[in-house]
PDB file of C-alpha atoms in Angstrom:
ATOM      1  CA  MET A   1      70.643 -40.118 -17.594  1.00 53.00           C
ATOM      2  CA  ASP A   2      70.376 -39.691 -13.818  1.00 69.00           C
ATOM      3  CA  GLN A   3      69.423 -36.019 -13.740  1.00 89.00           C
ATOM      4  CA  LEU A   4      66.441 -34.167 -15.144  1.00 94.00           C
ATOM      5  CA  THR A   5      66.829 -30.431 -15.761  1.00 95.00           C
ATOM      6  CA  TYR A   6      64.355 -27.589 -15.725  1.00 97.00           C
ATOM      7  CA  GLY A   7      65.263 -27.011 -19.368  1.00 96.00           C
ATOM      8  CA  ASP A   8      63.900 -30.494 -20.147  1.00 96.00           C
ATOM      9  CA  ILE A   9      60.578 -29.515 -18.586  1.00 97.00           C
ATOM     10  CA  LYS A  10      60.401 -26.175 -20.402  1.00 97.00           C
ATOM     11  CA  ALA A  11      61.015 -27.985 -23.690  1.00 97.00           C
ATOM     12  CA  ALA A  12      58.276 -30.479 -22.844  1.00 97.00           C
ATOM     13  CA  THR A  13      55.869 -27.654 -21.967  1.00 97.00           C
ATOM     14  CA  GLU A  14      56.331 -26.113 -25.398  1.00 96.00           C
ATOM     15  CA  ARG A  15      56.260 -29.489 -27.141  1.00 96.00           C
ATOM     16  CA  ILE A  16      52.911 -30.676 -25.770  1.00 96.00           C
ATOM     17  CA  ALA A  17      51.131 -27.313 -25.593  1.00 94.00           C
ATOM     18  CA  GLY A  18      47.619 -27.771 -26.937  1.00 94.00           C
ATOM     19  CA  ARG A  19      47.964 -31.558 -26.937  1.00 95.00           C
ATOM     20  CA  VAL A  20      46.942 -32.204 -23.321  1.00 96.00           C
ATOM     21  CA  ARG A  21      44.217 -30.815 -21.085  1.00 96.00           C
ATOM     22  CA  PRO A  22      45.257 -27.950 -18.799  1.00 96.00           C
ATOM     23  CA  VAL A  23      44.943 -29.017 -15.174  1.00 97.00           C
ATOM     24  CA  ALA A  24      41.831 -27.896 -13.294  1.00 96.00           C
ATOM     25  CA  LEU A  25      42.244 -26.600  -9.736  1.00 97.00           C
ATOM     26  CA  ALA A  26      39.668 -26.764  -6.946  1.00 96.00           C
ATOM     27  CA  PRO A  27      40.079 -24.918  -3.629  1.00 95.00           C
ATOM     28  CA  VAL A  28      39.945 -26.929  -0.426  1.00 94.00           C
ATOM     29  CA  ASP A  29      37.461 -25.658   2.158  1.00 90.00           C
ATOM     30  CA  PRO A  30      39.150 -23.288   4.650  1.00 84.00           C
ATOM     31  CA  GLY A  31      40.089 -25.142   7.817  1.00 79.00           C
ATOM     32  CA  ALA A  32      39.723 -28.603   6.220  1.00 85.00           C
ATOM     33  CA  ILE A  33      43.474 -29.150   6.581  1.00 88.00           C
ATOM     34  CA  ARG A  34      45.088 -28.672   9.990  1.00 86.00           C
ATOM     35  CA  THR A  35      48.126 -26.438  10.237  1.00 88.00           C
ATOM     36  CA  ALA A  36      51.277 -26.768  12.298  1.00 82.00           C
ATOM     37  CA  GLY A  37      50.871 -25.321  15.783  1.00 73.00           C
ATOM     38  CA  GLY A  38      47.077 -25.483  15.610  1.00 67.00           C
ATOM     39  CA  GLY A  39      46.731 -21.723  15.230  1.00 62.00           C
ATOM     40  CA  PRO A  40      43.579 -20.002  13.950  1.00 64.00           C
ATOM     41  CA  GLU A  41      45.030 -19.073  10.536  1.00 78.00           C
ATOM     42  CA  PRO A  42      44.381 -21.881   8.018  1.00 87.00           C
ATOM     43  CA  CYS A  43      46.542 -22.788   5.083  1.00 88.00           C
ATOM     44  CA  GLU A  44      45.399 -22.154   1.520  1.00 92.00           C
ATOM     45  CA  ALA A  45      45.076 -25.423  -0.367  1.00 95.00           C
ATOM     46  CA  TRP A  46      43.999 -26.511  -3.827  1.00 97.00           C
ATOM     47  CA  LEU A  47      43.383 -29.911  -5.363  1.00 97.00           C
ATOM     48  CA  ALA A  48      45.025 -30.306  -8.770  1.00 97.00           C
ATOM     49  CA  LEU A  49      42.473 -32.432 -10.624  1.00 97.00           C
ATOM     50  CA  GLU A  50      44.855 -34.216 -12.958  1.00 96.00           C
ATOM     51  CA  TYR A  51      42.635 -37.293 -12.953  1.00 95.00           C
ATOM     52  CA  MET A  52      40.587 -35.354 -15.532  1.00 95.00           C
ATOM     53  CA  GLN A  53      43.503 -35.599 -17.968  1.00 96.00           C
ATOM     54  CA  HIS A  54      43.235 -37.672 -21.168  1.00 95.00           C
ATOM     55  CA  THR A  55      43.173 -41.418 -20.320  1.00 92.00           C
ATOM     56  CA  GLY A  56      42.369 -40.593 -16.685  1.00 91.00           C
ATOM     57  CA  SER A  57      45.854 -39.844 -15.375  1.00 92.00           C
ATOM     58  CA  PHE A  58      48.909 -37.588 -15.604  1.00 93.00           C
ATOM     59  CA  LYS A  59      50.641 -40.245 -17.719  1.00 92.00           C
ATOM     60  CA  ALA A  60      49.240 -38.703 -20.899  1.00 95.00           C
ATOM     61  CA  ARG A  61      51.702 -35.806 -20.516  1.00 97.00           C
ATOM     62  CA  GLY A  62      54.818 -37.962 -20.531  1.00 95.00           C
ATOM     63  CA  ALA A  63      53.570 -40.244 -23.288  1.00 95.00           C
ATOM     64  CA  GLN A  64      52.729 -37.299 -25.528  1.00 96.00           C
ATOM     65  CA  ASN A  65      56.101 -35.675 -24.874  1.00 97.00           C
ATOM     66  CA  PHE A  66      57.953 -38.948 -25.507  1.00 95.00           C
ATOM     67  CA  ILE A  67      56.348 -39.587 -28.893  1.00 95.00           C
ATOM     68  CA  GLN A  68      56.317 -35.957 -30.033  1.00 95.00           C
ATOM     69  CA  ALA A  69      60.026 -35.539 -29.214  1.00 95.00           C
ATOM     70  CA  HIS A  70      60.894 -38.568 -31.325  1.00 95.00           C
ATOM     71  CA  ARG A  71      58.695 -37.300 -34.150  1.00 93.00           C
ATOM     72  CA  ASP A  72      60.390 -33.898 -34.016  1.00 94.00           C
ATOM     73  CA  ALA A  73      63.781 -35.641 -34.203  1.00 93.00           C
ATOM     74  CA  GLY A  74      62.688 -37.775 -37.156  1.00 93.00           C
ATOM     75  CA  ALA A  75      63.191 -40.856 -35.008  1.00 90.00           C
ATOM     76  CA  LEU A  76      59.740 -42.435 -35.063  1.00 91.00           C
ATOM     77  CA  PRO A  77      60.118 -45.895 -36.621  1.00 93.00           C
ATOM     78  CA  ASP A  78      57.584 -47.413 -39.002  1.00 91.00           C
ATOM     79  CA  ALA A  79      56.912 -50.089 -36.385  1.00 92.00           C
ATOM     80  CA  GLY A  80      55.572 -47.435 -34.006  1.00 94.00           C
ATOM     81  CA  VAL A  81      55.922 -47.573 -30.228  1.00 95.00           C
ATOM     82  CA  THR A  82      55.721 -50.462 -27.793  1.00 95.00           C
ATOM     83  CA  ILE A  83      55.289 -50.808 -24.046  1.00 92.00           C
ATOM     84  CA  ALA A  84      54.547 -53.511 -21.474  1.00 88.00           C
ATOM     85  CA  SER A  85      51.846 -52.078 -19.239  1.00 80.00           C
ATOM     86  CA  GLY A  86      48.158 -52.640 -18.678  1.00 69.00           C
ATOM     87  CA  GLY A  87      47.934 -49.699 -16.330  1.00 78.00           C
ATOM     88  CA  ASN A  88      47.952 -45.946 -16.725  1.00 84.00           C
ATOM     89  CA  ALA A  89      51.232 -45.915 -18.680  1.00 86.00           C
ATOM     90  CA  GLY A  90      49.949 -48.363 -21.267  1.00 89.00           C
ATOM     91  CA  LEU A  91      46.717 -46.415 -21.704  1.00 91.00           C
ATOM     92  CA  ALA A  92      48.625 -43.153 -22.098  1.00 93.00           C
ATOM     93  CA  CYS A  93      51.047 -44.660 -24.605  1.00 94.00           C
ATOM     94  CA  ALA A  94      48.194 -46.061 -26.706  1.00 95.00           C
ATOM     95  CA  TRP A  95      46.325 -42.748 -26.616  1.00 95.00           C
ATOM     96  CA  ALA A  96      49.373 -40.660 -27.527  1.00 95.00           C
ATOM     97  CA  ALA A  97      50.248 -43.031 -30.366  1.00 95.00           C
ATOM     98  CA  GLN A  98      46.699 -42.734 -31.707  1.00 95.00           C
ATOM     99  CA  GLN A  99      46.962 -38.938 -31.537  1.00 92.00           C
ATOM    100  CA  GLN A 100      50.205 -39.090 -33.513  1.00 92.00           C
ATOM    101  CA  GLY A 101      48.840 -41.552 -36.066  1.00 93.00           C
ATOM    102  CA  ILE A 102      51.245 -44.380 -35.236  1.00 94.00           C
ATOM    103  CA  THR A 103      50.792 -47.922 -33.959  1.00 93.00           C
ATOM    104  CA  ALA A 104      51.138 -48.783 -30.280  1.00 95.00           C
ATOM    105  CA  THR A 105      51.852 -52.429 -29.527  1.00 95.00           C
ATOM    106  CA  VAL A 106      51.070 -53.120 -25.884  1.00 93.00           C
ATOM    107  CA  PHE A 107      52.137 -56.326 -24.153  1.00 92.00           C
ATOM    108  CA  LEU A 108      50.166 -57.736 -21.230  1.00 87.00           C
ATOM    109  CA  PRO A 109      50.055 -61.062 -19.397  1.00 85.00           C
ATOM    110  CA  THR A 110      47.122 -63.296 -20.275  1.00 86.00           C
ATOM    111  CA  THR A 111      45.774 -62.658 -16.780  1.00 78.00           C
ATOM    112  CA  ALA A 112      45.122 -58.977 -17.534  1.00 78.00           C
ATOM    113  CA  PRO A 113      41.495 -57.944 -16.885  1.00 74.00           C
ATOM    114  CA  ALA A 114      39.370 -57.884 -20.014  1.00 79.00           C
ATOM    115  CA  VAL A 115      38.299 -54.320 -19.247  1.00 76.00           C
ATOM    116  CA  LYS A 116      41.917 -53.142 -19.542  1.00 81.00           C
ATOM    117  CA  VAL A 117      42.400 -54.958 -22.823  1.00 86.00           C
ATOM    118  CA  ALA A 118      39.200 -53.436 -24.183  1.00 87.00           C
ATOM    119  CA  LYS A 119      40.232 -49.940 -23.091  1.00 88.00           C
ATOM    120  CA  LEU A 120      43.629 -50.271 -24.759  1.00 91.00           C
ATOM    121  CA  ARG A 121      42.022 -51.471 -27.972  1.00 92.00           C
ATOM    122  CA  SER A 122      39.615 -48.532 -27.859  1.00 93.00           C
ATOM    123  CA  TYR A 123      42.702 -46.322 -28.289  1.00 93.00           C
ATOM    124  CA  GLY A 124      43.723 -48.338 -31.333  1.00 93.00           C
ATOM    125  CA  ALA A 125      46.445 -50.394 -29.623  1.00 94.00           C
ATOM    126  CA  ASP A 126      47.626 -53.753 -30.911  1.00 93.00           C
ATOM    127  CA  VAL A 127      47.364 -55.751 -27.684  1.00 93.00           C
ATOM    128  CA  ARG A 128      49.557 -58.846 -27.334  1.00 93.00           C
ATOM    129  CA  LEU A 129      48.779 -61.224 -24.445  1.00 91.00           C
ATOM    130  CA  VAL A 130      51.904 -63.167 -23.428  1.00 89.00           C
ATOM    131  CA  GLY A 131      52.589 -65.374 -20.402  1.00 87.00           C
ATOM    132  CA  THR A 132      50.914 -65.225 -17.032  1.00 82.00           C
ATOM    133  CA  GLU A 133      53.207 -62.664 -15.343  1.00 77.00           C
ATOM    134  CA  TYR A 134      54.254 -59.123 -16.140  1.00 77.00           C
ATOM    135  CA  ALA A 135      57.911 -60.179 -16.492  1.00 77.00           C
ATOM    136  CA  GLU A 136      56.991 -62.439 -19.404  1.00 86.00           C
ATOM    137  CA  ALA A 137      55.051 -59.655 -21.127  1.00 86.00           C
ATOM    138  CA  LEU A 138      57.998 -57.301 -20.603  1.00 86.00           C
ATOM    139  CA  ALA A 139      60.440 -59.782 -22.123  1.00 91.00           C
ATOM    140  CA  ALA A 140      58.166 -60.210 -25.138  1.00 93.00           C
ATOM    141  CA  CYS A 141      57.947 -56.433 -25.487  1.00 93.00           C
ATOM    142  CA  GLN A 142      61.734 -56.135 -25.444  1.00 93.00           C
ATOM    143  CA  ASP A 143      62.067 -58.879 -28.049  1.00 95.00           C
ATOM    144  CA  PHE A 144      59.465 -57.158 -30.222  1.00 95.00           C
ATOM    145  CA  ALA A 145      61.351 -53.844 -30.042  1.00 94.00           C
ATOM    146  CA  ALA A 146      64.650 -55.533 -30.902  1.00 95.00           C
ATOM    147  CA  THR A 147      63.151 -57.475 -33.813  1.00 95.00           C
ATOM    148  CA  THR A 148      60.950 -54.810 -35.383  1.00 95.00           C
ATOM    149  CA  GLY A 149      62.746 -51.605 -34.434  1.00 95.00           C
ATOM    150  CA  ALA A 150      59.684 -50.312 -32.578  1.00 95.00           C
ATOM    151  CA  LEU A 151      60.337 -47.454 -30.178  1.00 94.00           C
ATOM    152  CA  SER A 152      60.392 -48.852 -26.625  1.00 92.00           C
ATOM    153  CA  SER A 153      58.621 -46.721 -24.016  1.00 90.00           C
ATOM    154  CA  HIS A 154      58.688 -46.979 -20.223  1.00 81.00           C
ATOM    155  CA  ALA A 155      56.161 -46.279 -17.512  1.00 75.00           C
ATOM    156  CA  TYR A 156      58.386 -43.816 -15.640  1.00 78.00           C
ATOM    157  CA  ASP A 157      62.148 -44.285 -16.052  1.00 83.00           C
ATOM    158  CA  HIS A 158      62.862 -42.053 -19.050  1.00 90.00           C
ATOM    159  CA  PRO A 159      63.746 -38.327 -19.068  1.00 94.00           C
ATOM    160  CA  LEU A 160      61.112 -37.497 -21.699  1.00 95.00           C
ATOM    161  CA  ILE A 161      58.426 -39.256 -19.648  1.00 94.00           C
ATOM    162  CA  ALA A 162      59.456 -37.445 -16.448  1.00 95.00           C
ATOM    163  CA  ALA A 163      59.775 -34.081 -18.209  1.00 96.00           C
ATOM    164  CA  GLY A 164      56.279 -34.442 -19.600  1.00 96.00           C
ATOM    165  CA  ALA A 165      54.969 -35.100 -16.104  1.00 96.00           C
ATOM    166  CA  GLY A 166      56.771 -31.989 -14.878  1.00 97.00           C
ATOM    167  CA  THR A 167      54.641 -29.794 -17.141  1.00 98.00           C
ATOM    168  CA  LEU A 168      51.876 -30.285 -14.577  1.00 98.00           C
ATOM    169  CA  LEU A 169      53.798 -28.234 -12.004  1.00 98.00           C
ATOM    170  CA  GLU A 170      54.438 -25.505 -14.568  1.00 97.00           C
ATOM    171  CA  GLU A 171      50.681 -25.118 -15.011  1.00 97.00           C
ATOM    172  CA  ILE A 172      49.988 -25.169 -11.267  1.00 98.00           C
ATOM    173  CA  HIS A 173      52.694 -22.575 -10.606  1.00 97.00           C
ATOM    174  CA  GLU A 174      51.280 -20.291 -13.266  1.00 95.00           C
ATOM    175  CA  ARG A 175      47.782 -20.548 -11.802  1.00 94.00           C
ATOM    176  CA  ILE A 176      48.671 -20.186  -8.098  1.00 96.00           C
ATOM    177  CA  PRO A 177      50.995 -17.209  -7.536  1.00 89.00           C
ATOM    178  CA  GLY A 178      53.102 -17.614  -4.421  1.00 94.00           C
ATOM    179  CA  LEU A 179      52.664 -21.374  -4.215  1.00 97.00           C
ATOM    180  CA  ASP A 180      54.755 -22.722  -1.334  1.00 97.00           C
ATOM    181  CA  THR A 181      54.307 -26.481  -1.482  1.00 98.00           C
ATOM    182  CA  VAL A 182      53.226 -29.248  -3.848  1.00 98.00           C
ATOM    183  CA  VAL A 183      52.193 -32.660  -2.531  1.00 98.00           C
ATOM    184  CA  VAL A 184      52.490 -35.656  -4.853  1.00 98.00           C
ATOM    185  CA  ALA A 185      52.221 -39.435  -4.580  1.00 96.00           C
ATOM    186  CA  VAL A 186      55.250 -41.473  -5.684  1.00 96.00           C
ATOM    187  CA  GLY A 187      55.413 -44.829  -7.448  1.00 90.00           C
ATOM    188  CA  GLY A 188      58.355 -45.434  -9.757  1.00 87.00           C
ATOM    189  CA  GLY A 189      59.142 -41.743  -9.642  1.00 90.00           C
ATOM    190  CA  GLY A 190      58.325 -40.253 -13.055  1.00 92.00           C
ATOM    191  CA  LEU A 191      55.699 -37.798 -11.807  1.00 95.00           C
ATOM    192  CA  PHE A 192      57.717 -36.973  -8.711  1.00 96.00           C
ATOM    193  CA  THR A 193      60.919 -36.361 -10.685  1.00 96.00           C
ATOM    194  CA  GLY A 194      59.246 -33.958 -13.087  1.00 97.00           C
ATOM    195  CA  VAL A 195      57.245 -32.132 -10.437  1.00 97.00           C
ATOM    196  CA  ALA A 196      60.141 -31.847  -7.963  1.00 97.00           C
ATOM    197  CA  THR A 197      62.553 -30.607 -10.637  1.00 97.00           C
ATOM    198  CA  ALA A 198      60.175 -27.863 -11.760  1.00 97.00           C
ATOM    199  CA  ALA A 199      59.224 -27.042  -8.165  1.00 97.00           C
ATOM    200  CA  ARG A 200      62.844 -26.584  -7.100  1.00 97.00           C
ATOM    201  CA  HIS A 201      63.383 -24.132  -9.961  1.00 97.00           C
ATOM    202  CA  HIS A 202      60.489 -22.031  -8.666  1.00 97.00           C
ATOM    203  CA  GLY A 203      61.474 -22.298  -4.994  1.00 97.00           C
ATOM    204  CA  ILE A 204      58.535 -24.564  -4.166  1.00 98.00           C
ATOM    205  CA  ARG A 205      58.736 -27.330  -1.576  1.00 98.00           C
ATOM    206  CA  THR A 206      57.833 -30.885  -2.691  1.00 98.00           C
ATOM    207  CA  ILE A 207      56.243 -33.426  -0.347  1.00 98.00           C
ATOM    208  CA  ALA A 208      56.739 -36.939  -1.733  1.00 97.00           C
ATOM    209  CA  VAL A 209      54.111 -39.315  -0.339  1.00 97.00           C
ATOM    210  CA  GLU A 210      54.239 -43.119  -0.387  1.00 96.00           C
ATOM    211  CA  PRO A 211      52.311 -45.912   1.334  1.00 96.00           C
ATOM    212  CA  GLU A 212      54.205 -47.395   4.285  1.00 95.00           C
ATOM    213  CA  ASN A 213      54.481 -50.776   2.560  1.00 93.00           C
ATOM    214  CA  CYS A 214      55.211 -49.426  -0.897  1.00 92.00           C
ATOM    215  CA  ARG A 215      58.142 -47.072  -0.279  1.00 93.00           C
ATOM    216  CA  ALA A 216      60.625 -47.346  -3.138  1.00 93.00           C
ATOM    217  CA  LEU A 217      61.739 -43.694  -3.015  1.00 96.00           C
ATOM    218  CA  ASN A 218      61.827 -43.450   0.770  1.00 96.00           C
ATOM    219  CA  ALA A 219      63.979 -46.598   0.977  1.00 95.00           C
ATOM    220  CA  ALA A 220      66.312 -45.292  -1.735  1.00 95.00           C
ATOM    221  CA  ILE A 221      66.796 -42.045   0.181  1.00 96.00           C
ATOM    222  CA  GLU A 222      67.700 -44.011   3.311  1.00 95.00           C
ATOM    223  CA  ALA A 223      70.102 -46.300   1.417  1.00 96.00           C
ATOM    224  CA  GLY A 224      71.580 -43.617  -0.819  1.00 94.00           C
ATOM    225  CA  ARG A 225      70.828 -45.725  -3.903  1.00 95.00           C
ATOM    226  CA  PRO A 226      67.816 -47.398  -5.536  1.00 93.00           C
ATOM    227  CA  VAL A 227      66.967 -50.621  -3.705  1.00 94.00           C
ATOM    228  CA  ASP A 228      64.317 -53.294  -4.162  1.00 90.00           C
ATOM    229  CA  VAL A 229      61.397 -53.067  -1.737  1.00 91.00           C
ATOM    230  CA  THR A 230      58.433 -55.212  -0.820  1.00 89.00           C
ATOM    231  CA  VAL A 231      55.240 -54.020  -2.499  1.00 88.00           C
ATOM    232  CA  ASP A 232      52.146 -54.561  -0.340  1.00 89.00           C
ATOM    233  CA  SER A 233      49.635 -51.710  -0.429  1.00 91.00           C
ATOM    234  CA  ILE A 234      46.072 -50.923  -1.449  1.00 92.00           C
ATOM    235  CA  ALA A 235      47.663 -48.435  -3.881  1.00 89.00           C
ATOM    236  CA  ALA A 236      50.112 -50.935  -5.390  1.00 85.00           C
ATOM    237  CA  ASP A 237      48.276 -51.052  -8.719  1.00 79.00           C
ATOM    238  CA  SER A 238      49.617 -47.552  -9.449  1.00 82.00           C
ATOM    239  CA  LEU A 239      52.398 -47.003  -6.901  1.00 86.00           C
ATOM    240  CA  GLY A 240      53.794 -50.520  -6.717  1.00 82.00           C
ATOM    241  CA  ALA A 241      57.226 -50.059  -8.261  1.00 83.00           C
ATOM    242  CA  PRO A 242      59.766 -52.518  -6.793  1.00 86.00           C
ATOM    243  CA  HIS A 243      62.443 -49.809  -6.945  1.00 89.00           C
ATOM    244  CA  THR A 244      62.647 -46.150  -7.825  1.00 91.00           C
ATOM    245  CA  SER A 245      64.625 -44.632 -10.691  1.00 91.00           C
ATOM    246  CA  ALA A 246      68.050 -43.029 -10.374  1.00 92.00           C
ATOM    247  CA  MET A 247      66.467 -39.805 -11.681  1.00 94.00           C
ATOM    248  CA  ALA A 248      63.912 -39.819  -8.874  1.00 94.00           C
ATOM    249  CA  LEU A 249      66.559 -40.412  -6.221  1.00 95.00           C
ATOM    250  CA  HIS A 250      68.650 -37.543  -7.557  1.00 95.00           C
ATOM    251  CA  ALA A 251      65.614 -35.230  -7.456  1.00 95.00           C
ATOM    252  CA  ALA A 252      64.802 -36.385  -3.908  1.00 95.00           C
ATOM    253  CA  GLN A 253      68.311 -35.574  -2.697  1.00 95.00           C
ATOM    254  CA  GLN A 254      67.961 -31.899  -3.614  1.00 93.00           C
ATOM    255  CA  ASP A 255      66.919 -29.118  -1.247  1.00 92.00           C
ATOM    256  CA  GLY A 256      63.227 -28.618  -0.612  1.00 95.00           C
ATOM    257  CA  VAL A 257      62.111 -32.254  -0.922  1.00 97.00           C
ATOM    258  CA  HIS A 258      60.541 -34.139   1.993  1.00 97.00           C
ATOM    259  CA  SER A 259      59.624 -37.837   1.909  1.00 97.00           C
ATOM    260  CA  VAL A 260      56.689 -38.985   4.064  1.00 97.00           C
ATOM    261  CA  LEU A 261      54.744 -42.223   4.485  1.00 97.00           C
ATOM    262  CA  VAL A 262      51.036 -42.904   5.031  1.00 96.00           C
ATOM    263  CA  THR A 263      49.117 -46.009   6.057  1.00 96.00           C
ATOM    264  CA  ASP A 264      46.737 -47.922   3.841  1.00 96.00           C
ATOM    265  CA  SER A 265      43.917 -47.166   6.259  1.00 95.00           C
ATOM    266  CA  GLU A 266      44.513 -43.432   5.800  1.00 96.00           C
ATOM    267  CA  ILE A 267      44.562 -43.844   2.014  1.00 95.00           C
ATOM    268  CA  ILE A 268      41.250 -45.711   2.084  1.00 95.00           C
ATOM    269  CA  ARG A 269      39.696 -43.152   4.449  1.00 95.00           C
ATOM    270  CA  THR A 270      40.853 -40.240   2.298  1.00 94.00           C
ATOM    271  CA  ARG A 271      39.591 -41.800  -0.919  1.00 94.00           C
ATOM    272  CA  GLN A 272      36.182 -42.335   0.685  1.00 95.00           C
ATOM    273  CA  ALA A 273      36.159 -38.742   1.995  1.00 93.00           C
ATOM    274  CA  LEU A 274      36.818 -37.399  -1.508  1.00 94.00           C
ATOM    275  CA  TRP A 275      33.729 -39.252  -2.648  1.00 94.00           C
ATOM    276  CA  ASP A 276      31.609 -38.294   0.377  1.00 93.00           C
ATOM    277  CA  HIS A 277      32.403 -34.588   0.308  1.00 92.00           C
ATOM    278  CA  ARG A 278      33.175 -33.882  -3.361  1.00 93.00           C
ATOM    279  CA  ARG A 279      31.700 -36.805  -5.284  1.00 94.00           C
ATOM    280  CA  VAL A 280      35.175 -37.432  -6.700  1.00 93.00           C
ATOM    281  CA  ALA A 281      36.074 -41.072  -7.407  1.00 92.00           C
ATOM    282  CA  VAL A 282      39.847 -41.437  -7.730  1.00 93.00           C
ATOM    283  CA  GLU A 283      42.270 -44.330  -7.576  1.00 90.00           C
ATOM    284  CA  HIS A 284      44.066 -45.040  -4.323  1.00 93.00           C
ATOM    285  CA  ALA A 285      47.274 -43.450  -5.638  1.00 92.00           C
ATOM    286  CA  ALA A 286      45.528 -40.080  -5.929  1.00 94.00           C
ATOM    287  CA  ALA A 287      44.146 -40.357  -2.399  1.00 95.00           C
ATOM    288  CA  THR A 288      47.670 -41.156  -1.159  1.00 96.00           C
ATOM    289  CA  ALA A 289      48.842 -37.584  -1.728  1.00 96.00           C
ATOM    290  CA  LEU A 290      45.930 -36.014   0.155  1.00 96.00           C
ATOM    291  CA  ALA A 291      46.165 -38.578   2.959  1.00 96.00           C
ATOM    292  CA  ALA A 292      49.469 -37.004   4.008  1.00 96.00           C
ATOM    293  CA  LEU A 293      47.654 -33.817   5.032  1.00 95.00           C
ATOM    294  CA  THR A 294      44.522 -35.181   6.668  1.00 92.00           C
ATOM    295  CA  GLY A 295      43.527 -37.355   9.598  1.00 81.00           C
ATOM    296  CA  PRO A 296      44.696 -37.328  13.211  1.00 84.00           C
ATOM    297  CA  ASP A 297      48.231 -38.459  12.319  1.00 85.00           C
ATOM    298  CA  ALA A 298      48.849 -36.278   9.265  1.00 90.00           C
ATOM    299  CA  ALA A 299      52.357 -36.867   7.902  1.00 93.00           C
ATOM    300  CA  TYR A 300      52.704 -33.235   6.842  1.00 94.00           C
ATOM    301  CA  LEU A 301      51.171 -30.199   8.523  1.00 92.00           C
ATOM    302  CA  PRO A 302      51.398 -26.954   6.492  1.00 94.00           C
ATOM    303  CA  GLY A 303      52.181 -23.719   8.263  1.00 91.00           C
ATOM    304  CA  PRO A 304      49.502 -21.054   8.777  1.00 90.00           C
ATOM    305  CA  GLY A 305      48.913 -19.257   5.479  1.00 90.00           C
ATOM    306  CA  GLU A 306      51.002 -21.784   3.520  1.00 94.00           C
ATOM    307  CA  ARG A 307      49.835 -22.180  -0.071  1.00 96.00           C
ATOM    308  CA  VAL A 308      49.622 -25.857  -0.962  1.00 97.00           C
ATOM    309  CA  ALA A 309      48.667 -27.794  -4.098  1.00 98.00           C
ATOM    310  CA  ILE A 310      47.797 -31.493  -3.776  1.00 97.00           C
ATOM    311  CA  VAL A 311      47.983 -33.547  -6.970  1.00 97.00           C
ATOM    312  CA  LEU A 312      45.133 -36.006  -7.547  1.00 96.00           C
ATOM    313  CA  CYS A 313      46.997 -37.964 -10.175  1.00 92.00           C
ATOM    314  CA  GLY A 314      44.539 -40.493 -11.587  1.00 90.00           C
ATOM    315  CA  ALA A 315      41.048 -41.986 -11.549  1.00 88.00           C
ATOM    316  CA  ASN A 316      41.335 -45.308 -13.365  1.00 83.00           C
ATOM    317  CA  THR A 317      39.584 -47.171 -10.607  1.00 79.00           C
ATOM    318  CA  ASP A 318      36.557 -49.281  -9.877  1.00 77.00           C
ATOM    319  CA  PRO A 319      34.302 -47.027  -7.766  1.00 80.00           C
ATOM    320  CA  GLY A 320      32.224 -50.003  -6.694  1.00 79.00           C
ATOM    321  CA  ASP A 321      33.989 -50.236  -3.334  1.00 80.00           C
ATOM    322  CA  LEU A 322      33.095 -46.659  -2.383  1.00 84.00           C
ATOM    323  CA  VAL A 323      30.300 -46.478   0.169  1.00 76.00           C
ATOM    324  CA  HIS A 324      27.391 -44.630  -1.425  1.00 67.00           C
TER     325      HIS A 324
END
């Protein structure tokens, strides 16, 4: 499936209602974000605090939608669900499986940090450590699914995962009447696909933000097809997909979507500023979205009076490198 529909997102919204935390919104101080033309009228901006979601990221939405949809269809196997991911997707899958009373078998390389393994196990996951590289863990996960019949999940490239992520925009739109623009960081493209699809339905512009050296979606737009890219960014732990999904590219090719790039130095500066001024400790991926609107070389300048929501997508980070 290369195209996500607004109907998919509406179905996901109904399916996971009451099963995830509604997003909290925090207004940005007037004048904190420069506007195009440098006029006196500021934009109106809000931070969407999705890092407060279950498991610390937006991924809980897609994982819950994925498992609930299969349960509703009577398609949840006795072997449960499986995924190869020690990051936000793996945590979300394990949490959603626990909520649904099924087993999550999560495959990781033996080099995975002990803290990640412990967190996954705290959600009741059966953690399997295989090989020294992610590719080996993924292959073992695929073999496990084929052998046991376990339901195979994906970090981003599945319509149910992307639709679940799109429920975030539905909540933001409901809370901010007249919203003009949503700004979101892009990795593999699950969050972007869901958000951009819902945003287009409501006539809202989407700004897709990627690090300069981690630009899977931006490169796909230029090439007209998904292409492999070099991954070398401070935000690669969350945004480091080697290529984007066909769904994400299709969403990016629609009206109202703008792809922009930011430097690692801007991401680091923005993440530190969130801590300095709001005492918010987020992962670099979350700071990536806001970095597009701040600093002397902002990649996107809203118009005067423009109503903007910036998604802070996750906070599974070590805050030890923030200057206190």
